[in-house]
């Protein structure tokens, strides 16, 4: 038995457009969210407190558990974002490519951590949710 559905092709076309729009909105929300986290990390590093140990030049390092304090700007300038689609998934990344980033984030045998990536993500979780709600990706 064959059934003809009047307007089926038009309905199919509209649904494809909706899916395309939804994918675009997810990419946009992910990009905006990644930029929020990146900016927060950079701002906190640049505002780093002088509450750690004194350095030989009279300045102070950041204290353990606090955002690292900038001295040369290398860490801040090496934080970037990337958004890509992997199959049906959109992945947003905040990347710190300074060679010592992982040592600051997680610490070493000789240095306690000065995390900046995870706290930046945690601190902005509410903003990220708001972005996805405004884009119509998730409900409140």
GROMACS .gro file of N, CA, C and O in nm, residues 88-132:
model
  180
   88UNK      N    1   2.823   1.439   1.562
   88UNK     CA    2   2.704   1.513   1.607
   88UNK      C    3   2.734   1.603   1.727
   88UNK      O    4   2.645   1.669   1.777
   89UNK      N    5   2.858   1.605   1.772
   89UNK     CA    6   2.894   1.677   1.894
   89UNK      C    7   2.971   1.804   1.860
   89UNK      O    8   3.058   1.804   1.775
   90UNK      N    9   2.939   1.911   1.930
   90UNK     CA   10   3.015   2.036   1.919
   90UNK      C   11   3.102   2.045   2.043
   90UNK      O   12   3.054   2.034   2.156
   91UNK      N   13   3.231   2.064   2.022
   91UNK     CA   14   3.328   2.067   2.131
   91UNK      C   15   3.390   2.207   2.139
   91UNK      O   16   3.443   2.257   2.040
   92UNK      N   17   3.380   2.267   2.257
   92UNK     CA   18   3.445   2.396   2.280
   92UNK      C   19   3.566   2.375   2.369
   92UNK      O   20   3.556   2.307   2.471
   93UNK      N   21   3.678   2.430   2.328
   93UNK     CA   22   3.802   2.413   2.405
   93UNK      C   23   3.862   2.549   2.439
   93UNK      O   24   3.860   2.639   2.356
   94UNK      N   25   3.913   2.559   2.559
   94UNK     CA   26   3.994   2.672   2.600
   94UNK      C   27   4.133   2.613   2.619
   94UNK      O   28   4.153   2.523   2.700
   95UNK      N   29   4.227   2.662   2.542
   95UNK     CA   30   4.360   2.601   2.535
   95UNK      C   31   4.463   2.697   2.591
   95UNK      O   32   4.468   2.814   2.553
   96UNK      N   33   4.545   2.647   2.681
   96UNK     CA   34   4.658   2.723   2.730
   96UNK      C   35   4.785   2.655   2.679
   96UNK      O   36   4.821   2.547   2.725
   97UNK      N   37   4.850   2.719   2.583
   97UNK     CA   38   4.965   2.655   2.518
   97UNK      C   39   5.100   2.698   2.573
   97UNK      O   40   5.203   2.657   2.521
   98UNK      N   41   5.101   2.779   2.678
   98UNK     CA   42   5.229   2.811   2.742
   98UNK      C   43   5.285   2.681   2.798
   98UNK      O   44   5.212   2.600   2.857
   99UNK      N   45   5.413   2.659   2.779
   99UNK     CA   46   5.474   2.530   2.815
   99UNK      C   47   5.460   2.495   2.964
   99UNK      O   48   5.464   2.380   3.001
  100UNK      N   49   5.438   2.592   3.048
  100UNK     CA   50   5.429   2.567   3.192
  100UNK      C   51   5.285   2.569   3.244
  100UNK      O   52   5.261   2.561   3.365
  101UNK      N   53   5.188   2.576   3.155
  101UNK     CA   54   5.045   2.583   3.194
  101UNK      C   55   5.004   2.467   3.284
  101UNK      O   56   4.940   2.487   3.387
  102UNK      N   57   5.040   2.346   3.244
  102UNK     CA   58   4.997   2.229   3.324
  102UNK      C   59   5.061   2.230   3.462
  102UNK      O   60   5.001   2.186   3.559
  103UNK      N   61   5.183   2.284   3.473
  103UNK     CA   62   5.249   2.291   3.603
  103UNK      C   63   5.176   2.387   3.696
  103UNK      O   64   5.163   2.361   3.815
  104UNK      N   65   5.128   2.498   3.638
  104UNK     CA   66   5.052   2.593   3.719
  104UNK      C   67   4.918   2.534   3.759
  104UNK      O   68   4.877   2.541   3.875
  105UNK      N   69   4.849   2.474   3.663
  105UNK     CA   70   4.714   2.421   3.688
  105UNK      C   71   4.714   2.308   3.791
  105UNK      O   72   4.629   2.305   3.880
  106UNK      N   73   4.810   2.217   3.778
  106UNK     CA   74   4.808   2.096   3.861
  106UNK      C   75   4.919   2.090   3.966
  106UNK      O   76   4.917   2.003   4.052
  107UNK      N   77   5.016   2.180   3.957
  107UNK     CA   78   5.128   2.178   4.050
  107UNK      C   79   5.234   2.077   4.007
  107UNK      O   80   5.218   2.005   3.909
  108UNK      N   81   5.342   2.075   4.080
  108UNK     CA   82   5.452   1.982   4.055
  108UNK      C   83   5.494   1.925   4.190
  108UNK      O   84   5.439   1.961   4.295
  109UNK      N   85   5.594   1.845   4.186
  109UNK     CA   86   5.648   1.791   4.311
  109UNK      C   87   5.700   1.903   4.400
  109UNK      O   88   5.696   1.894   4.522
  110UNK      N   89   5.746   2.012   4.339
  110UNK     CA   90   5.807   2.122   4.414
  110UNK      C   91   5.720   2.247   4.424
  110UNK      O   92   5.764   2.347   4.480
  111UNK      N   93   5.601   2.245   4.364
  111UNK     CA   94   5.518   2.365   4.364
  111UNK      C   95   5.371   2.327   4.375
  111UNK      O   96   5.323   2.240   4.302
  112UNK      N   97   5.301   2.392   4.465
  112UNK     CA   98   5.156   2.370   4.479
  112UNK      C   99   5.084   2.431   4.358
  112UNK      O  100   5.134   2.526   4.296
  113UNK      N  101   4.968   2.377   4.321
  113UNK     CA  102   4.896   2.429   4.205
  113UNK      C  103   4.851   2.574   4.221
  113UNK      O  104   4.821   2.620   4.331
  114UNK      N  105   4.846   2.642   4.108
  114UNK     CA  106   4.787   2.775   4.095
  114UNK      C  107   4.686   2.764   3.981
  114UNK      O  108   4.709   2.810   3.870
  115UNK      N  109   4.575   2.694   4.006
  115UNK     CA  110   4.482   2.664   3.897
  115UNK      C  111   4.417   2.789   3.840
  115UNK      O  112   4.386   2.883   3.913
  116UNK      N  113   4.397   2.789   3.708
  116UNK     CA  114   4.332   2.902   3.643
  116UNK      C  115   4.228   2.858   3.540
  116UNK      O  116   4.130   2.928   3.517
  117UNK      N  117   4.241   2.739   3.484
  117UNK     CA  118   4.145   2.693   3.383
  117UNK      C  119   4.017   2.640   3.449
  117UNK      O  120   3.908   2.688   3.419
  118UNK      N  121   4.029   2.542   3.537
  118UNK     CA  122   3.910   2.483   3.600
  118UNK      C  123   3.833   2.586   3.682
  118UNK      O  124   3.710   2.593   3.671
  119UNK      N  125   3.900   2.671   3.762
  119UNK     CA  126   3.823   2.772   3.835
  119UNK      C  127   3.750   2.870   3.742
  119UNK      O  128   3.642   2.916   3.774
  120UNK      N  129   3.808   2.898   3.626
  120UNK     CA  130   3.743   2.988   3.531
  120UNK      C  131   3.617   2.924   3.474
  120UNK      O  132   3.514   2.990   3.459
  121UNK      N  133   3.625   2.795   3.444
  121UNK     CA  134   3.507   2.723   3.396
  121UNK      C  135   3.402   2.715   3.506
  121UNK      O  136   3.285   2.747   3.484
  122UNK      N  137   3.443   2.677   3.627
  122UNK     CA  138   3.350   2.664   3.739
  122UNK      C  139   3.280   2.796   3.768
  122UNK      O  140   3.158   2.801   3.789
  123UNK      N  141   3.357   2.903   3.770
  123UNK     CA  142   3.303   3.036   3.804
  123UNK      C  143   3.200   3.084   3.702
  123UNK      O  144   3.111   3.161   3.734
  124UNK      N  145   3.210   3.037   3.578
  124UNK     CA  146   3.124   3.085   3.471
  124UNK      C  147   3.017   2.985   3.429
  124UNK      O  148   2.950   3.006   3.327
  125UNK      N  149   2.997   2.881   3.507
  125UNK     CA  150   2.896   2.780   3.472
  125UNK      C  151   2.758   2.841   3.455
  125UNK      O  152   2.684   2.806   3.362
  126UNK      N  153   2.721   2.933   3.542
  126UNK     CA  154   2.590   3.000   3.531
  126UNK      C  155   2.577   3.082   3.405
  126UNK      O  156   2.472   3.081   3.339
  127UNK      N  157   2.683   3.154   3.369
  127UNK     CA  158   2.681   3.233   3.245
  127UNK      C  159   2.669   3.143   3.123
  127UNK      O  160   2.599   3.175   3.027
  128UNK      N  161   2.738   3.031   3.128
  128UNK     CA  162   2.732   2.937   3.016
  128UNK      C  163   2.590   2.884   3.000
  128UNK      O  164   2.536   2.879   2.889
  129UNK      N  165   2.530   2.847   3.111
  129UNK     CA  166   2.391   2.799   3.105
  129UNK      C  167   2.300   2.907   3.048
  129UNK      O  168   2.215   2.878   2.962
  130UNK      N  169   2.317   3.031   3.091
  130UNK     CA  170   2.236   3.141   3.040
  130UNK      C  171   2.253   3.157   2.889
  130UNK      O  172   2.155   3.181   2.818
  131UNK      N  173   2.374   3.145   2.840
  131UNK     CA  174   2.399   3.155   2.696
  131UNK      C  175   2.322   3.047   2.621
  131UNK      O  176   2.255   3.074   2.521
  132UNK      N  177   2.326   2.925   2.670
  132UNK     CA  178   2.257   2.814   2.603
  132UNK      C  179   2.105   2.828   2.613
  132UNK      O  180   2.034   2.791   2.520
   0.00000   0.00000   0.00000
